[in-house]
Amino acid sequence: MNTTSATTPDADLLRAMRNGAADAFSALYRRHQGPLYRFALLRCGSEATAADVVQEAFMGLLTERFRFDPLRGELAAFLFGVARNLILKLEEGRQRHVALPVLGVAQEDDDDAELDLPLDEGGPLARLLDNEAAEQVRRALAHLAPHYRDVVILYEMHELSYAEIADICQVDIGTVRSRLSRGRAALAKRLAGWRTAPHLAQA
Amino acid sequence: MDKQEPPDPLFDALRGEMAKLNAPRGVEKELMQAFARQLPPRRWYQKLAPGWALQRWALAGGLSTAVTALTVFSLMLHNPRLAVDPDARSRALVTRDGGGLFIALESPERIEQEPAPRVVETEVSRSSLAPLGVPLTPENAGDTVKAEMLLGADGQPLAVRLTSID
C-alpha cells in the first residue's frame, strides 16, 4: 500500500514517519521544504542560513524537539513558526556578539518599519534573483524591520490568513493587519522612485 | 470572518522568481541519513504494531482465517502453553510479507510494549501442517518450514514468523 501519495494528509505521513517509514518523512520534506526555504531566504537573505533553518526545522520534527500537534493547526504553519523562531534565535546571537555599525541613515523619516541593516553576511544586499523587478522588491523587503518582514512575507508570498500569521508570529490579528499595512507602505515608499524609473518597463 | 486584503501586485515578479527556488539537495540527503540513525528499519515483529497491523490485516483479506487456523494449530504442536490458551486463536493476527507469514499471538500493543523481546529460530515439519491445507507432495513431505518465534522476557510467545511456507 502506498502511504505517500500527493494527497496523503500530513498527519498520516507524520504517523507513518514515527513508525519508521522513511518514504513518509521524505514526502513530508518534499512537500514543505520549498515554501519553508523561500520564507527563510527572504527573511534572512542568505541561502546558506536558509538551508540551515530548513534542515534544523525538519530535524526537530524528526527528533520531536519541535512537537507538532495536528489538533492545533496545519503542519505548514507550524513549520513557518519553527523557522521564524530559529531565525530570531540566530539574530539574537548575532546581536549579542557583533557590535552594530553606526548607520548614516538609521531610520527613514517617521517610518520605523525601515531598517537599513544587512542581517546576514553577504546579506540582503547581495543579489539573489536574476529578474530585476523581483530583486528590487526583495531588496526593499530586506530593509524592513524583521517583525514587519515576517508578516509581509507570510501574507504576500505564502498567502496565509491573518489568523495563521498571528499564530505564527504570536501576536493578535490586529497587530498583523497593522504590520502588513505599515510594511506595505514602507515598501511602496522605498520602491517609489524605482517603479517610476524607465528601466522598470524593461524588467 | 476577518476580511483580507488582496495580494499586492508589487510582489508578482518576486513570487514568480521565488517559486523556482528550493532547499539544496544536500539538505534532504542529510535529513534522510539522520532519519536512518534516528529510526532504524523495524524488525518484522515491530511492524505488527498499530497502524502497520491494520493495513496489513486488510491486505491479508480472505487468507487470514485459514492461515490463522493453520498457524495456531502448528504452534500448538510445538508449544503446549498455547494449547491451553483458548483465546490464542481469536487473538492471532496474520499478515503476509512476500513468501513469509507473520502471526501475532498477542495484541500489537502488547508486542510493542515488550521491553526485552527475543527471537528464537525453530522449524516446523511441513507434514504436520498438511492437514490444514499446506501443499504436501512426495518430494517435500520431509521438508520443514523455518520459523522465528518472538518471545517475551518471561518466555511467553508473542508472535511467530513462518518463512518458506510457499
Short mmCIF file of C-alpha atoms in Angstrom, two decimals:
data_model
loop_
_atom_site.label_atom_id
_atom_site.label_comp_id
_atom_site.label_asym_id
_atom_site.label_seq_id
_atom_site.Cartn_x
_atom_site.Cartn_y
_atom_site.Cartn_z
CA MET A 1 0.00 0.00 0.00
CA ASN A 2 1.34 3.40 -0.95
CA THR A 3 1.25 5.66 2.09
CA THR A 4 2.95 8.64 0.48
CA SER A 5 0.79 9.82 -2.39
CA ALA A 6 0.44 13.53 -3.07
CA THR A 7 -2.95 13.56 -1.37
CA THR A 8 -1.91 11.77 1.80
CA PRO A 9 -2.63 14.13 4.72
CA ASP A 10 0.32 15.44 6.68
CA ALA A 11 -0.98 13.81 9.85
CA ASP A 12 -0.94 10.37 8.19
CA LEU A 13 2.57 10.95 6.87
CA LEU A 14 3.74 12.02 10.31
CA ARG A 15 2.26 8.91 11.86
CA ALA A 16 3.95 6.71 9.28
CA MET A 17 7.20 8.62 9.78
CA ARG A 18 7.11 7.96 13.51
CA ASN A 19 6.53 4.28 12.73
CA GLY A 20 9.78 4.28 10.78
CA ALA A 21 8.61 4.93 7.21
CA ALA A 22 11.43 6.81 5.54
CA ASP A 23 9.33 7.47 2.44
CA ALA A 24 6.77 9.27 4.59
CA PHE A 25 9.45 11.56 6.02
CA SER A 26 10.80 12.17 2.54
CA ALA A 27 7.30 13.02 1.27
CA LEU A 28 6.75 15.47 4.12
CA TYR A 29 10.08 17.10 3.41
CA ARG A 30 9.44 17.45 -0.31
CA ARG A 31 6.00 18.85 0.32
CA HIS A 32 7.13 21.58 2.72
CA GLN A 33 10.78 22.33 2.05
CA GLY A 34 10.17 24.77 -0.80
CA PRO A 35 7.90 27.26 0.99
CA LEU A 36 9.98 26.97 4.16
CA TYR A 37 13.24 27.60 2.33
CA ARG A 38 11.78 30.57 0.44
CA PHE A 39 10.43 32.07 3.64
CA ALA A 40 13.79 31.68 5.38
CA LEU A 41 15.66 33.03 2.37
CA LEU A 42 13.57 36.18 2.14
CA ARG A 43 13.59 36.54 5.90
CA CYS A 44 17.35 36.29 6.45
CA GLY A 45 18.78 36.96 2.98
CA SER A 46 21.28 34.12 2.97
CA GLU A 47 20.95 30.88 1.04
CA ALA A 48 23.24 29.04 3.46
CA THR A 49 21.34 30.22 6.53
CA ALA A 50 18.00 29.42 4.89
CA ALA A 51 19.19 25.89 4.14
CA ASP A 52 20.34 25.50 7.75
CA VAL A 53 16.99 26.69 9.02
CA VAL A 54 15.12 24.20 6.82
CA GLN A 55 17.40 21.39 7.95
CA GLU A 56 17.04 22.25 11.62
CA ALA A 57 13.28 22.57 11.38
CA PHE A 58 12.90 19.11 9.86
CA MET A 59 15.49 17.65 12.19
CA GLY A 60 13.43 18.99 15.09
CA LEU A 61 10.34 17.38 13.61
CA LEU A 62 12.19 14.10 13.35
CA THR A 63 13.62 14.14 16.87
CA GLU A 64 10.42 15.67 18.27
CA ARG A 65 12.38 18.59 19.62
CA PHE A 66 9.65 20.55 17.90
CA ARG A 67 6.48 18.64 18.59
CA PHE A 68 3.62 19.20 16.18
CA ASP A 69 0.06 18.79 17.38
CA PRO A 70 -2.33 18.28 14.43
CA LEU A 71 -5.20 19.50 16.60
CA ARG A 72 -3.65 22.95 16.81
CA GLY A 73 -3.32 23.71 13.11
CA GLU A 74 -1.60 22.83 9.88
CA LEU A 75 1.92 21.47 9.66
CA ALA A 76 2.92 24.17 7.16
CA ALA A 77 2.05 26.95 9.61
CA PHE A 78 3.81 25.08 12.41
CA LEU A 79 6.97 24.81 10.32
CA PHE A 80 6.86 28.52 9.47
CA GLY A 81 6.67 29.24 13.20
CA VAL A 82 9.62 26.96 13.89
CA ALA A 83 11.65 28.57 11.10
CA ARG A 84 10.82 32.06 12.35
CA ASN A 85 11.90 31.16 15.89
CA LEU A 86 15.14 29.64 14.62
CA ILE A 87 15.89 32.80 12.65
CA LEU A 88 15.07 35.00 15.65
CA LYS A 89 17.47 32.94 17.73
CA LEU A 90 20.19 33.37 15.12
CA GLU A 91 19.59 37.09 15.05
CA GLU A 92 19.71 37.34 18.83
CA GLY A 93 23.02 35.53 18.88
CA ARG A 94 24.38 37.79 16.20
CA GLN A 95 23.30 40.92 18.02
CA ARG A 96 24.97 39.71 21.21
CA HIS A 97 28.30 39.14 19.53
CA VAL A 98 28.51 41.77 16.82
CA ALA A 99 28.71 45.46 17.50
CA LEU A 100 26.19 47.25 15.38
CA PRO A 101 27.70 49.64 12.88
CA VAL A 102 26.75 53.27 13.07
CA LEU A 103 24.41 53.90 10.25
CA GLY A 104 24.28 57.05 8.24
CA VAL A 105 20.52 56.78 7.99
CA ALA A 106 19.29 54.56 10.77
CA GLN A 107 15.62 55.33 10.36
CA GLU A 108 13.96 56.94 7.42
CA ASP A 109 11.76 59.84 8.36
CA ASP A 110 8.97 58.76 10.66
CA ASP A 111 8.73 55.20 9.45
CA ASP A 112 10.13 52.70 11.92
CA ALA A 113 9.28 49.85 9.56
CA GLU A 114 12.56 50.56 7.81
CA LEU A 115 15.82 49.06 8.94
CA ASP A 116 18.96 49.76 6.97
CA LEU A 117 20.88 46.86 8.44
CA PRO A 118 22.04 43.87 6.48
CA LEU A 119 21.26 40.88 8.68
CA ASP A 120 23.47 38.34 7.07
CA GLU A 121 26.91 38.15 5.63
CA GLY A 122 26.57 38.98 2.02
CA GLY A 123 23.02 39.53 3.22
CA PRO A 124 20.03 41.12 1.68
CA LEU A 125 22.13 43.40 -0.46
CA ALA A 126 23.82 40.52 -2.23
CA ARG A 127 21.99 39.74 -5.43
CA LEU A 128 19.91 36.58 -5.27
CA LEU A 129 17.50 36.84 -8.17
CA ASP A 130 18.04 37.35 -11.88
CA ASN A 131 14.80 39.19 -12.50
CA GLU A 132 15.39 42.89 -11.83
CA ALA A 133 11.87 43.68 -10.66
CA ALA A 134 11.85 40.72 -8.30
CA GLU A 135 15.31 41.58 -6.99
CA GLN A 136 14.33 45.17 -6.26
CA VAL A 137 11.30 44.05 -4.27
CA ARG A 138 13.40 41.50 -2.42
CA ARG A 139 15.95 44.15 -1.50
CA ALA A 140 13.27 46.52 -0.33
CA LEU A 141 11.77 43.71 1.71
CA ALA A 142 15.15 43.03 3.27
CA HIS A 143 15.23 46.58 4.57
CA LEU A 144 12.01 46.20 6.50
CA ALA A 145 12.33 45.65 10.22
CA PRO A 146 12.08 41.89 10.92
CA HIS A 147 8.66 41.96 12.58
CA TYR A 148 7.22 43.71 9.51
CA ARG A 149 9.11 41.48 7.14
CA ASP A 150 7.66 38.32 8.74
CA VAL A 151 4.10 39.47 8.21
CA VAL A 152 4.62 40.79 4.68
CA ILE A 153 6.41 37.64 3.50
CA LEU A 154 3.86 35.28 5.02
CA TYR A 155 0.93 37.25 3.63
CA GLU A 156 2.19 38.23 0.20
CA MET A 157 4.37 35.25 -0.66
CA HIS A 158 2.65 32.39 1.14
CA GLU A 159 -0.95 33.56 1.10
CA LEU A 160 -1.56 32.74 4.74
CA SER A 161 -4.55 34.20 6.56
CA TYR A 162 -4.29 36.89 9.21
CA ALA A 163 -5.16 34.27 11.81
CA GLU A 164 -2.42 31.90 10.67
CA ILE A 165 0.14 34.70 10.62
CA ALA A 166 -0.98 35.84 14.06
CA ASP A 167 -0.41 32.32 15.34
CA ILE A 168 3.00 32.02 13.70
CA CYS A 169 4.19 35.43 14.90
CA GLN A 170 2.48 35.10 18.28
CA VAL A 171 0.66 38.42 18.01
CA ASP A 172 -3.02 39.27 17.68
CA ILE A 173 -4.79 39.71 14.35
CA GLY A 174 -4.99 43.49 14.72
CA THR A 175 -1.23 43.63 15.01
CA VAL A 176 -0.87 41.51 11.88
CA ARG A 177 -3.14 43.87 9.98
CA SER A 178 -1.28 47.00 11.11
CA ARG A 179 2.15 45.48 10.45
CA LEU A 180 1.07 44.43 6.99
CA SER A 181 -0.26 47.88 6.26
CA ARG A 182 2.87 49.63 7.52
CA GLY A 183 5.15 47.14 5.84
CA ARG A 184 3.44 47.62 2.50
CA ALA A 185 3.61 51.39 2.89
CA ALA A 186 7.34 51.25 3.67
CA LEU A 187 7.95 49.04 0.65
CA ALA A 188 5.94 51.30 -1.62
CA LYS A 189 7.89 54.26 -0.37
CA ARG A 190 11.25 52.62 -0.92
CA LEU A 191 10.29 51.39 -4.35
CA ALA A 192 8.51 54.55 -5.47
CA GLY A 193 11.49 56.01 -7.27
CA TRP A 194 12.48 52.72 -8.79
CA ARG A 195 8.99 51.90 -10.04
CA THR A 196 8.74 55.15 -11.99
CA ALA A 197 12.19 54.76 -13.48
CA PRO A 198 12.40 53.94 -17.21
CA HIS A 199 14.20 50.63 -16.65
CA LEU A 200 11.13 49.16 -14.92
CA ALA A 201 9.31 48.98 -18.18
CA GLN A 202 12.03 46.72 -19.49
CA ALA A 203 12.11 44.39 -16.40
CA MET B 1 -14.76 36.16 9.30
CA ASP B 2 -11.91 38.62 9.02
CA LYS B 3 -11.86 40.22 5.59
CA GLN B 4 -8.44 40.02 4.00
CA GLU B 5 -6.88 42.41 1.56
CA PRO B 6 -5.97 41.15 -1.92
CA PRO B 7 -2.30 40.31 -2.57
CA ASP B 8 -0.21 43.27 -3.66
CA PRO B 9 0.70 43.04 -7.40
CA LEU B 10 4.02 44.59 -6.43
CA PHE B 11 5.05 41.07 -5.42
CA ASP B 12 4.09 39.32 -8.66
CA ALA B 13 7.62 39.22 -10.08
CA LEU B 14 9.09 38.14 -6.76
CA ARG B 15 6.51 35.37 -6.40
CA GLY B 16 7.38 34.08 -9.86
CA GLU B 17 11.12 34.13 -9.23
CA MET B 18 10.97 32.65 -5.74
CA ALA B 19 8.74 29.78 -6.88
CA LYS B 20 11.76 28.36 -8.70
CA LEU B 21 13.85 28.10 -5.54
CA ASN B 22 14.18 25.05 -3.33
CA ALA B 23 16.45 23.99 -0.49
CA PRO B 24 19.75 22.50 -1.69
CA ARG B 25 19.62 18.76 -2.41
CA GLY B 26 22.20 18.12 0.29
CA VAL B 27 19.67 19.05 2.96
CA GLU B 28 17.38 16.16 2.09
CA LYS B 29 20.31 13.78 1.93
CA GLU B 30 21.48 14.75 5.40
CA LEU B 31 17.98 14.54 6.80
CA MET B 32 17.44 11.06 5.39
CA GLN B 33 20.72 9.94 6.91
CA ALA B 34 19.59 11.38 10.22
CA PHE B 35 16.29 9.58 9.81
CA ALA B 36 18.09 6.27 9.32
CA ARG B 37 20.05 6.87 12.53
CA GLN B 38 17.01 8.06 14.47
CA LEU B 39 14.55 5.45 13.27
CA PRO B 40 16.41 2.37 12.04
CA PRO B 41 14.44 -0.14 9.95
CA ARG B 42 11.97 -2.05 12.10
CA ARG B 43 12.21 -5.77 12.67
CA TRP B 44 9.39 -7.89 11.40
CA TYR B 45 7.62 -8.18 14.72
CA GLN B 46 7.77 -4.43 15.24
CA LYS B 47 5.88 -3.97 12.00
CA LEU B 48 2.91 -5.68 13.58
CA ALA B 49 2.42 -2.65 15.76
CA PRO B 50 -0.75 -0.49 15.39
CA GLY B 51 -1.02 1.17 12.03
CA TRP B 52 1.05 -1.38 10.18
CA ALA B 53 -1.09 -4.15 11.56
CA LEU B 54 -4.33 -2.62 10.38
CA GLN B 55 -3.06 -2.05 6.85
CA ARG B 56 -1.59 -5.48 6.56
CA TRP B 57 -4.66 -7.06 8.07
CA ALA B 58 -6.72 -5.57 5.27
CA LEU B 59 -4.30 -6.95 2.69
CA ALA B 60 -4.40 -10.37 4.21
CA GLY B 61 -8.10 -10.47 3.36
CA GLY B 62 -9.66 -13.85 2.92
CA LEU B 63 -6.42 -15.66 3.56
CA SER B 64 -6.42 -14.71 7.16
CA THR B 65 -8.96 -17.12 8.55
CA ALA B 66 -7.40 -20.19 7.01
CA VAL B 67 -3.90 -19.09 7.86
CA THR B 68 -4.83 -18.32 11.42
CA ALA B 69 -6.19 -21.80 11.89
CA LEU B 70 -3.11 -23.26 10.30
CA THR B 71 -0.74 -21.30 12.42
CA VAL B 72 -2.43 -21.76 15.74
CA PHE B 73 -2.60 -25.43 15.07
CA SER B 74 1.06 -25.65 14.18
CA LEU B 75 2.03 -23.68 17.23
CA MET B 76 0.00 -25.97 19.39
CA LEU B 77 2.08 -28.83 18.13
CA HIS B 78 5.23 -27.18 19.34
CA ASN B 79 4.09 -25.10 22.25
CA PRO B 80 1.80 -26.76 24.80
CA ARG B 81 1.24 -23.45 26.52
CA LEU B 82 -0.75 -22.23 23.58
CA ALA B 83 -2.87 -25.32 23.51
CA VAL B 84 -4.35 -24.46 26.88
CA ASP B 85 -4.98 -20.86 25.93
CA PRO B 86 -8.44 -20.76 24.31
CA ASP B 87 -8.03 -17.10 23.44
CA ALA B 88 -4.89 -17.54 21.36
CA ARG B 89 -6.79 -18.29 18.16
CA SER B 90 -9.05 -15.27 18.40
CA ARG B 91 -6.11 -13.02 19.22
CA ALA B 92 -3.89 -14.17 16.40
CA LEU B 93 -3.18 -11.55 13.75
CA VAL B 94 -1.87 -12.87 10.47
CA THR B 95 -0.18 -10.94 7.73
CA ARG B 96 1.79 -11.81 4.65
CA ASP B 97 5.08 -10.34 3.57
CA GLY B 98 6.42 -11.81 0.36
CA GLY B 99 6.81 -15.51 0.93
CA GLY B 100 6.72 -15.16 4.71
CA LEU B 101 3.86 -15.28 7.12
CA PHE B 102 3.61 -13.20 10.29
CA ILE B 103 1.36 -14.27 13.09
CA ALA B 104 0.84 -12.08 16.11
CA LEU B 105 -0.18 -14.18 19.07
CA GLU B 106 -0.61 -11.22 21.37
CA SER B 107 -2.05 -7.81 20.70
CA PRO B 108 0.13 -5.38 18.71
CA GLU B 109 0.19 -3.12 21.79
CA ARG B 110 1.48 -5.95 23.98
CA ILE B 111 4.21 -6.74 21.42
CA GLU B 112 5.17 -3.09 21.07
CA GLN B 113 5.47 -2.66 24.82
CA GLU B 114 7.53 -5.79 25.47
CA PRO B 115 10.74 -4.40 26.96
CA ALA B 116 13.08 -7.26 26.06
CA PRO B 117 11.79 -9.39 23.18
CA ARG B 118 13.97 -12.13 21.80
CA VAL B 119 13.74 -14.20 18.66
CA VAL B 120 14.23 -17.96 18.67
CA GLU B 121 14.63 -19.80 15.39
CA THR B 122 12.95 -23.14 15.01
CA GLU B 123 11.48 -25.43 12.36
CA VAL B 124 8.05 -26.96 11.86
CA SER B 125 7.61 -30.07 9.76
CA ARG B 126 5.58 -29.48 6.65
CA SER B 127 3.76 -32.78 7.10
CA SER B 128 2.37 -31.57 10.41
CA LEU B 129 0.84 -28.63 8.58
CA ALA B 130 -0.62 -30.70 5.75
CA PRO B 131 -4.00 -31.35 7.43
CA LEU B 132 -4.55 -27.61 7.38
CA GLY B 133 -4.03 -27.27 3.66
CA VAL B 134 -0.33 -26.71 3.27
CA PRO B 135 0.60 -28.35 -0.06
CA LEU B 136 2.34 -31.65 0.53
CA THR B 137 3.95 -33.74 -2.18
CA PRO B 138 6.17 -36.80 -2.03
CA GLU B 139 9.05 -34.51 -2.83
CA ASN B 140 8.50 -32.08 0.05
CA ALA B 141 6.95 -34.42 2.60
CA GLY B 142 10.12 -34.50 4.62
CA ASP B 143 10.67 -30.73 4.49
CA THR B 144 10.44 -28.39 7.35
CA VAL B 145 9.26 -24.80 7.46
CA LYS B 146 11.59 -22.35 9.10
CA ALA B 147 10.04 -20.30 11.86
CA GLU B 148 11.13 -17.41 14.03
CA MET B 149 9.39 -17.24 17.36
CA LEU B 150 9.23 -13.93 19.18
CA LEU B 151 9.29 -14.43 22.93
CA GLY B 152 8.77 -12.01 25.75
CA ALA B 153 11.18 -11.71 28.65
CA ASP B 154 9.06 -14.25 30.56
CA GLY B 155 9.21 -16.77 27.72
CA GLN B 156 5.66 -16.09 26.57
CA PRO B 157 5.27 -16.46 22.77
CA LEU B 158 4.27 -13.13 21.31
CA ALA B 159 4.44 -13.77 17.59
CA VAL B 160 5.81 -16.15 15.04
CA ARG B 161 7.06 -15.81 11.51
CA LEU B 162 6.98 -18.72 9.09
CA THR B 163 9.34 -18.50 6.18
CA SER B 164 9.41 -20.61 3.00
CA ILE B 165 5.78 -21.58 3.60
CA ASP B 166 5.13 -21.44 -0.14
#
